[in-house]
Amino acid sequence: MFGFHLVEYEDPRFVERLNAAWYELATSSGLIDENREFLLMLPRGTWTAEEDRRRRAMHGWQRVRLLERWDIMGAGAATFLGIRPGHPGFAMLALDNSVWLLADTYETGAAVYAVRDPADSPGVLCELKRELERPVGKNEDREFRREIGVWLESRQPRASGA
């Protein structure tokens, strides 16, 4: 992991500090390129992050640009980037796949963290393996799970036949 920030709900400037934590990690990790662009994982459909979690639905990456004025953790989290203001639930990826940034809601606060080189991260690989071991739900995208399996298999060292 490259960086992690947790902001407690008790903080009187909670959303402001959460936005600042997101921006600090997004810029210092290299998530945002010189044109202020990155990839944002969006749920397929128009439901909120809370509904998306219940559905465990397929996601799609969308190229986006950070505007001069933004409020990811407040107004953004109130729409498809979370459950409500200050309760985010999203993933972002650098255009070159070098940084993966996540935000989520916890019992005592909300956090944002960044992972450099996610394809080589033991935590990411472990999570993908767990995803494949979990029972398949009726609304799940089986093709996506198959692609995860193929990708993980391609990363396994090949046994040399002698």
PDB file of C-alpha atoms in Angstrom:
ATOM      1  CA  MET A   1       0.000   0.000   0.000  1.00  0.00           C
ATOM      2  CA  PHE A   2       1.263   3.481  -0.814  1.00  0.00           C
ATOM      3  CA  GLY A   3      -0.830   5.580   1.548  1.00  0.00           C
ATOM      4  CA  PHE A   4      -3.830   5.523   3.852  1.00  0.00           C
ATOM      5  CA  HIS A   5      -5.946   8.192   5.541  1.00  0.00           C
ATOM      6  CA  LEU A   6      -8.835   7.587   7.947  1.00  0.00           C
ATOM      7  CA  VAL A   7     -11.014  10.511   8.999  1.00  0.00           C
ATOM      8  CA  GLU A   8     -13.228   9.977  12.037  1.00  0.00           C
ATOM      9  CA  TYR A   9     -16.925  10.863  11.820  1.00  0.00           C
ATOM     10  CA  GLU A  10     -16.519  12.960  14.997  1.00  0.00           C
ATOM     11  CA  ASP A  11     -14.264  15.423  13.164  1.00  0.00           C
ATOM     12  CA  PRO A  12     -16.224  18.704  12.813  1.00  0.00           C
ATOM     13  CA  ARG A  13     -14.672  19.220   9.354  1.00  0.00           C
ATOM     14  CA  PHE A  14     -15.154  15.573   8.361  1.00  0.00           C
ATOM     15  CA  VAL A  15     -16.059  15.903   4.639  1.00  0.00           C
ATOM     16  CA  GLU A  16     -13.542  18.712   4.099  1.00  0.00           C
ATOM     17  CA  ARG A  17     -10.721  16.632   5.624  1.00  0.00           C
ATOM     18  CA  LEU A  18     -11.801  13.522   3.721  1.00  0.00           C
ATOM     19  CA  ASN A  19     -11.688  15.491   0.458  1.00  0.00           C
ATOM     20  CA  ALA A  20      -8.221  16.808   1.394  1.00  0.00           C
ATOM     21  CA  ALA A  21      -7.019  13.266   2.191  1.00  0.00           C
ATOM     22  CA  TRP A  22      -8.331  11.995  -1.150  1.00  0.00           C
ATOM     23  CA  TYR A  23      -6.663  14.810  -3.085  1.00  0.00           C
ATOM     24  CA  GLU A  24      -3.338  14.422  -1.269  1.00  0.00           C
ATOM     25  CA  LEU A  25      -3.235  10.701  -2.066  1.00  0.00           C
ATOM     26  CA  ALA A  26      -4.515  11.147  -5.625  1.00  0.00           C
ATOM     27  CA  THR A  27      -1.789  13.666  -6.446  1.00  0.00           C
ATOM     28  CA  SER A  28       1.112  12.196  -4.473  1.00  0.00           C
ATOM     29  CA  SER A  29       0.520   8.655  -5.746  1.00  0.00           C
ATOM     30  CA  GLY A  30       0.260   9.653  -9.398  1.00  0.00           C
ATOM     31  CA  LEU A  31      -3.411   8.701  -9.852  1.00  0.00           C
ATOM     32  CA  ILE A  32      -4.160  11.977 -11.631  1.00  0.00           C
ATOM     33  CA  ASP A  33      -2.199  12.622 -14.816  1.00  0.00           C
ATOM     34  CA  GLU A  34      -1.054  15.996 -16.190  1.00  0.00           C
ATOM     35  CA  ASN A  35      -4.510  16.566 -17.727  1.00  0.00           C
ATOM     36  CA  ARG A  36      -6.176  15.783 -14.356  1.00  0.00           C
ATOM     37  CA  GLU A  37      -7.565  12.542 -15.820  1.00  0.00           C
ATOM     38  CA  PHE A  38      -7.967   9.066 -14.340  1.00  0.00           C
ATOM     39  CA  LEU A  39     -10.322   6.085 -14.520  1.00  0.00           C
ATOM     40  CA  LEU A  40     -13.353   5.817 -12.256  1.00  0.00           C
ATOM     41  CA  MET A  41     -15.146   2.524 -11.674  1.00  0.00           C
ATOM     42  CA  LEU A  42     -18.855   3.055 -12.209  1.00  0.00           C
ATOM     43  CA  PRO A  43     -21.654   0.611 -11.486  1.00  0.00           C
ATOM     44  CA  ARG A  44     -23.600  -0.491 -14.541  1.00  0.00           C
ATOM     45  CA  GLY A  45     -26.933   1.237 -14.226  1.00  0.00           C
ATOM     46  CA  THR A  46     -28.073   4.225 -12.271  1.00  0.00           C
ATOM     47  CA  TRP A  47     -28.217   2.830  -8.745  1.00  0.00           C
ATOM     48  CA  THR A  48     -26.270   4.102  -5.762  1.00  0.00           C
ATOM     49  CA  ALA A  49     -23.155   2.467  -4.294  1.00  0.00           C
ATOM     50  CA  GLU A  50     -25.337   0.940  -1.569  1.00  0.00           C
ATOM     51  CA  GLU A  51     -27.611  -0.738  -4.134  1.00  0.00           C
ATOM     52  CA  ASP A  52     -24.582  -1.761  -6.160  1.00  0.00           C
ATOM     53  CA  ARG A  53     -23.097  -3.554  -3.143  1.00  0.00           C
ATOM     54  CA  ARG A  54     -26.330  -5.502  -2.684  1.00  0.00           C
ATOM     55  CA  ARG A  55     -26.412  -6.462  -6.356  1.00  0.00           C
ATOM     56  CA  ARG A  56     -22.666  -7.223  -6.621  1.00  0.00           C
ATOM     57  CA  ALA A  57     -23.074  -6.093 -10.190  1.00  0.00           C
ATOM     58  CA  MET A  58     -20.578  -5.730 -13.013  1.00  0.00           C
ATOM     59  CA  HIS A  59     -18.683  -2.461 -13.113  1.00  0.00           C
ATOM     60  CA  GLY A  60     -17.181  -0.459 -15.904  1.00  0.00           C
ATOM     61  CA  TRP A  61     -14.228   1.919 -15.981  1.00  0.00           C
ATOM     62  CA  GLN A  62     -14.891   5.438 -17.245  1.00  0.00           C
ATOM     63  CA  ARG A  63     -12.225   7.987 -18.092  1.00  0.00           C
ATOM     64  CA  VAL A  64     -12.909  11.200 -16.171  1.00  0.00           C
ATOM     65  CA  ARG A  65     -11.290  14.580 -15.606  1.00  0.00           C
ATOM     66  CA  LEU A  66     -11.152  16.324 -12.248  1.00  0.00           C
ATOM     67  CA  LEU A  67     -12.689  19.785 -12.574  1.00  0.00           C
ATOM     68  CA  GLU A  68     -11.282  22.870 -10.877  1.00  0.00           C
ATOM     69  CA  ARG A  69     -14.158  22.754  -8.388  1.00  0.00           C
ATOM     70  CA  TRP A  70     -14.967  19.321  -7.017  1.00  0.00           C
ATOM     71  CA  ASP A  71     -16.461  17.615  -3.953  1.00  0.00           C
ATOM     72  CA  ILE A  72     -15.777  13.880  -4.260  1.00  0.00           C
ATOM     73  CA  MET A  73     -16.563  12.989  -0.635  1.00  0.00           C
ATOM     74  CA  GLY A  74     -19.564  15.285  -0.154  1.00  0.00           C
ATOM     75  CA  ALA A  75     -21.763  15.774  -3.223  1.00  0.00           C
ATOM     76  CA  GLY A  76     -20.019  12.937  -5.085  1.00  0.00           C
ATOM     77  CA  ALA A  77     -20.567  10.414  -2.302  1.00  0.00           C
ATOM     78  CA  ALA A  78     -24.224  11.496  -2.146  1.00  0.00           C
ATOM     79  CA  THR A  79     -24.656  10.139  -5.685  1.00  0.00           C
ATOM     80  CA  PHE A  80     -22.998   7.129  -7.341  1.00  0.00           C
ATOM     81  CA  LEU A  81     -19.668   7.509  -5.473  1.00  0.00           C
ATOM     82  CA  GLY A  82     -21.119   6.444  -2.157  1.00  0.00           C
ATOM     83  CA  ILE A  83     -24.118   6.040   0.072  1.00  0.00           C
ATOM     84  CA  ARG A  84     -24.481   9.647   1.280  1.00  0.00           C
ATOM     85  CA  PRO A  85     -22.189  12.638   1.919  1.00  0.00           C
ATOM     86  CA  GLY A  86     -19.116  11.486   3.831  1.00  0.00           C
ATOM     87  CA  HIS A  87     -19.830   7.807   3.166  1.00  0.00           C
ATOM     88  CA  PRO A  88     -17.849   6.964   0.008  1.00  0.00           C
ATOM     89  CA  GLY A  89     -17.548   3.665  -1.774  1.00  0.00           C
ATOM     90  CA  PHE A  90     -15.533   3.862  -4.983  1.00  0.00           C
ATOM     91  CA  ALA A  91     -12.406   2.779  -6.840  1.00  0.00           C
ATOM     92  CA  MET A  92     -10.174   4.795  -9.149  1.00  0.00           C
ATOM     93  CA  LEU A  93      -7.274   3.759 -11.351  1.00  0.00           C
ATOM     94  CA  ALA A  94      -4.476   5.727 -13.022  1.00  0.00           C
ATOM     95  CA  LEU A  95      -4.690   5.739 -16.813  1.00  0.00           C
ATOM     96  CA  ASP A  96      -1.467   3.701 -16.961  1.00  0.00           C
ATOM     97  CA  ASN A  97      -2.763   1.214 -14.300  1.00  0.00           C
ATOM     98  CA  SER A  98       0.095   2.180 -11.954  1.00  0.00           C
ATOM     99  CA  VAL A  99      -2.093   3.340  -9.040  1.00  0.00           C
ATOM    100  CA  TRP A 100      -5.343   2.024  -7.610  1.00  0.00           C
ATOM    101  CA  LEU A 101      -7.143   4.300  -5.170  1.00  0.00           C
ATOM    102  CA  LEU A 102     -10.087   3.196  -3.026  1.00  0.00           C
ATOM    103  CA  ALA A 103     -12.429   4.936  -0.615  1.00  0.00           C
ATOM    104  CA  ASP A 104     -14.781   3.186   1.771  1.00  0.00           C
ATOM    105  CA  THR A 105     -16.914   3.671   4.847  1.00  0.00           C
ATOM    106  CA  TYR A 106     -16.112   2.066   8.178  1.00  0.00           C
ATOM    107  CA  GLU A 107     -17.617   1.956  11.655  1.00  0.00           C
ATOM    108  CA  THR A 108     -15.789   4.986  13.060  1.00  0.00           C
ATOM    109  CA  GLY A 109     -14.998   6.943   9.906  1.00  0.00           C
ATOM    110  CA  ALA A 110     -14.263   6.872   6.219  1.00  0.00           C
ATOM    111  CA  ALA A 111     -10.921   6.122   4.623  1.00  0.00           C
ATOM    112  CA  VAL A 112      -9.070   6.482   1.383  1.00  0.00           C
ATOM    113  CA  TYR A 113      -6.036   4.454   0.423  1.00  0.00           C
ATOM    114  CA  ALA A 114      -3.794   4.022  -2.583  1.00  0.00           C
ATOM    115  CA  VAL A 115      -1.936   0.991  -3.899  1.00  0.00           C
ATOM    116  CA  ARG A 116       0.947   1.366  -6.332  1.00  0.00           C
ATOM    117  CA  ASP A 117       1.362  -1.319  -9.003  1.00  0.00           C
ATOM    118  CA  PRO A 118      -1.896  -3.075  -8.065  1.00  0.00           C
ATOM    119  CA  ALA A 119      -1.240  -6.003 -10.424  1.00  0.00           C
ATOM    120  CA  ASP A 120       1.753  -6.938  -8.250  1.00  0.00           C
ATOM    121  CA  SER A 121       0.152  -6.199  -4.882  1.00  0.00           C
ATOM    122  CA  PRO A 122      -0.170  -9.286  -2.646  1.00  0.00           C
ATOM    123  CA  GLY A 123      -3.319  -7.772  -1.083  1.00  0.00           C
ATOM    124  CA  VAL A 124      -4.984  -7.250  -4.458  1.00  0.00           C
ATOM    125  CA  LEU A 125      -4.054 -10.738  -5.640  1.00  0.00           C
ATOM    126  CA  CYS A 126      -5.378 -12.260  -2.408  1.00  0.00           C
ATOM    127  CA  GLU A 127      -8.665 -10.352  -2.757  1.00  0.00           C
ATOM    128  CA  LEU A 128      -9.115 -11.558  -6.349  1.00  0.00           C
ATOM    129  CA  LYS A 129      -8.489 -15.152  -5.263  1.00  0.00           C
ATOM    130  CA  ARG A 130     -11.076 -14.753  -2.489  1.00  0.00           C
ATOM    131  CA  GLU A 131     -13.528 -13.401  -5.045  1.00  0.00           C
ATOM    132  CA  LEU A 132     -13.203 -16.611  -7.053  1.00  0.00           C
ATOM    133  CA  GLU A 133     -13.635 -18.812  -3.972  1.00  0.00           C
ATOM    134  CA  ARG A 134     -16.850 -17.068  -2.932  1.00  0.00           C
ATOM    135  CA  PRO A 135     -20.147 -18.700  -4.013  1.00  0.00           C
ATOM    136  CA  VAL A 136     -21.550 -17.214  -7.217  1.00  0.00           C
ATOM    137  CA  GLY A 137     -24.668 -15.063  -6.766  1.00  0.00           C
ATOM    138  CA  LYS A 138     -27.575 -15.161  -9.196  1.00  0.00           C
ATOM    139  CA  ASN A 139     -26.993 -11.576 -10.434  1.00  0.00           C
ATOM    140  CA  GLU A 140     -23.236 -11.920 -10.841  1.00  0.00           C
ATOM    141  CA  ASP A 141     -21.318 -11.483 -14.041  1.00  0.00           C
ATOM    142  CA  ARG A 142     -19.880 -14.973 -14.566  1.00  0.00           C
ATOM    143  CA  GLU A 143     -17.814 -13.817 -17.539  1.00  0.00           C
ATOM    144  CA  PHE A 144     -16.023 -11.284 -15.332  1.00  0.00           C
ATOM    145  CA  ARG A 145     -15.217 -14.012 -12.789  1.00  0.00           C
ATOM    146  CA  ARG A 146     -13.910 -16.218 -15.599  1.00  0.00           C
ATOM    147  CA  GLU A 147     -11.668 -13.363 -16.768  1.00  0.00           C
ATOM    148  CA  ILE A 148     -10.313 -12.945 -13.226  1.00  0.00           C
ATOM    149  CA  GLY A 149      -9.477 -16.660 -13.164  1.00  0.00           C
ATOM    150  CA  VAL A 150      -7.737 -16.532 -16.550  1.00  0.00           C
ATOM    151  CA  TRP A 151      -5.731 -13.464 -15.504  1.00  0.00           C
ATOM    152  CA  LEU A 152      -4.674 -15.018 -12.192  1.00  0.00           C
ATOM    153  CA  GLU A 153      -3.712 -18.255 -13.962  1.00  0.00           C
ATOM    154  CA  SER A 154      -1.570 -16.295 -16.458  1.00  0.00           C
ATOM    155  CA  ARG A 155       0.423 -14.905 -13.527  1.00  0.00           C
ATOM    156  CA  GLN A 156       1.376 -18.358 -12.238  1.00  0.00           C
ATOM    157  CA  PRO A 157       4.924 -19.454 -13.020  1.00  0.00           C
ATOM    158  CA  ARG A 158       4.979 -22.124 -15.691  1.00  0.00           C
ATOM    159  CA  ALA A 159       6.512 -25.470 -14.807  1.00  0.00           C
ATOM    160  CA  SER A 160       9.356 -26.204 -17.171  1.00  0.00           C
ATOM    161  CA  GLY A 161       9.134 -29.650 -18.683  1.00  0.00           C
ATOM    162  CA  ALA A 162      12.508 -31.313 -18.987  1.00  0.00           C
TER     163      ALA A 162
END
